[in-house]
Coordinates of C-alpha atoms in Angstrom, one line a residue:
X1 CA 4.7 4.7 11.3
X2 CA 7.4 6.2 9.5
X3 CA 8.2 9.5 10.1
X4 CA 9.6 12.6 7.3
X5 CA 11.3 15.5 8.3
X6 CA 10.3 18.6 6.0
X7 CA 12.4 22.0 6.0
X8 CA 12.1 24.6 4.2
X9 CA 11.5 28.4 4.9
X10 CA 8.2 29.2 2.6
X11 CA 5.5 27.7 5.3
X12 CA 3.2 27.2 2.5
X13 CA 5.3 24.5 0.9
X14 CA 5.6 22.9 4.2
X15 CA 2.3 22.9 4.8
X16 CA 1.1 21.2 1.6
X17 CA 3.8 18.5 1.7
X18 CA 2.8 18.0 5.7
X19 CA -1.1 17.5 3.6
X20 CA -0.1 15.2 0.9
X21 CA 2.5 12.9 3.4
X22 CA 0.0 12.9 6.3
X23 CA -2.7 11.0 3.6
X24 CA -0.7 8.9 2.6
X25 CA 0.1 7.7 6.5
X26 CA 3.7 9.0 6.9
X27 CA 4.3 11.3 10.6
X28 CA 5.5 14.8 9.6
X29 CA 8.0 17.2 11.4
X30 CA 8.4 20.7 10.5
X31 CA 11.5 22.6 10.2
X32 CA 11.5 26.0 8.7
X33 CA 15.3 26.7 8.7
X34 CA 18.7 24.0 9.2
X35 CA 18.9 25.2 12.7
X36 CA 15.9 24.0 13.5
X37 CA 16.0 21.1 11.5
X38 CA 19.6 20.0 13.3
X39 CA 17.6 20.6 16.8
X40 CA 14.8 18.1 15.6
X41 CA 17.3 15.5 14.0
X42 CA 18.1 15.2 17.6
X43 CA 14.9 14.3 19.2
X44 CA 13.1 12.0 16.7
X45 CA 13.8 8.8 14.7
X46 CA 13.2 10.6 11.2
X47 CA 13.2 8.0 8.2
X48 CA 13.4 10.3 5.7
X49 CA 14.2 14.4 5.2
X50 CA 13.0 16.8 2.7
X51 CA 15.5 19.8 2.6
X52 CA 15.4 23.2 1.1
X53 CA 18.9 24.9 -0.2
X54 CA 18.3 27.9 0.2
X55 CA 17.0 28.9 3.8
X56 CA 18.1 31.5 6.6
X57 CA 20.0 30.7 9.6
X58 CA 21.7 27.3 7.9
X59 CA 21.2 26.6 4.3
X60 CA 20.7 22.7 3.7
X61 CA 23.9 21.9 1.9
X62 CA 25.8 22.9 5.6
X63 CA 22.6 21.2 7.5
X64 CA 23.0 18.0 5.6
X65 CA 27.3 18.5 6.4
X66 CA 26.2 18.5 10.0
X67 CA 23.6 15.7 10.1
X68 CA 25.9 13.3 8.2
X69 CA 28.1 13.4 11.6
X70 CA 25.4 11.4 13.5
X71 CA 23.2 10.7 10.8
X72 CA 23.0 8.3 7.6
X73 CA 19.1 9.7 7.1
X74 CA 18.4 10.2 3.5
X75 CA 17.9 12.8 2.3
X76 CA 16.0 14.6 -0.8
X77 CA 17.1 18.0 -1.7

């Protein structure tokens, strides 16, 4: 099963993408700021990541900047 990575700050969109992906047989994490998201990059095999801009902590431009170091993921902003 292949598994997406969604982070974004506003639960509710997390949430609904986490619905619609689930159906359609995809595994979901859930990251609600790039911190987070970083942490989680390093203990799963994500396949794909969904990524906000505009988020507190770490905004996903400097996220993605630090994932690309270990990480050739792609990535939808």
């Amino acid at each position: 099963m292949k598994t997406i990575m969604v982070c974004d700050d506003d639960r509710s969109i997390v949430e609904s993408l986490e619905i619609y992906l689930q159906q359609e047989g995809y595994n979901v994490i859930k990251a609600y700021d790039g911190v987070q998201a970083l942490n989680l990059m390093k203990q799963n095999d994500v396949h794909l990541i969904i990524m906000d801009v505009m988020m507190p902590e770490l905004d996903g431009f400097s996220a993605v900047r630090e994932i690309r170091k270990t990480s050739s993921t792609p990535v939808l902003m």
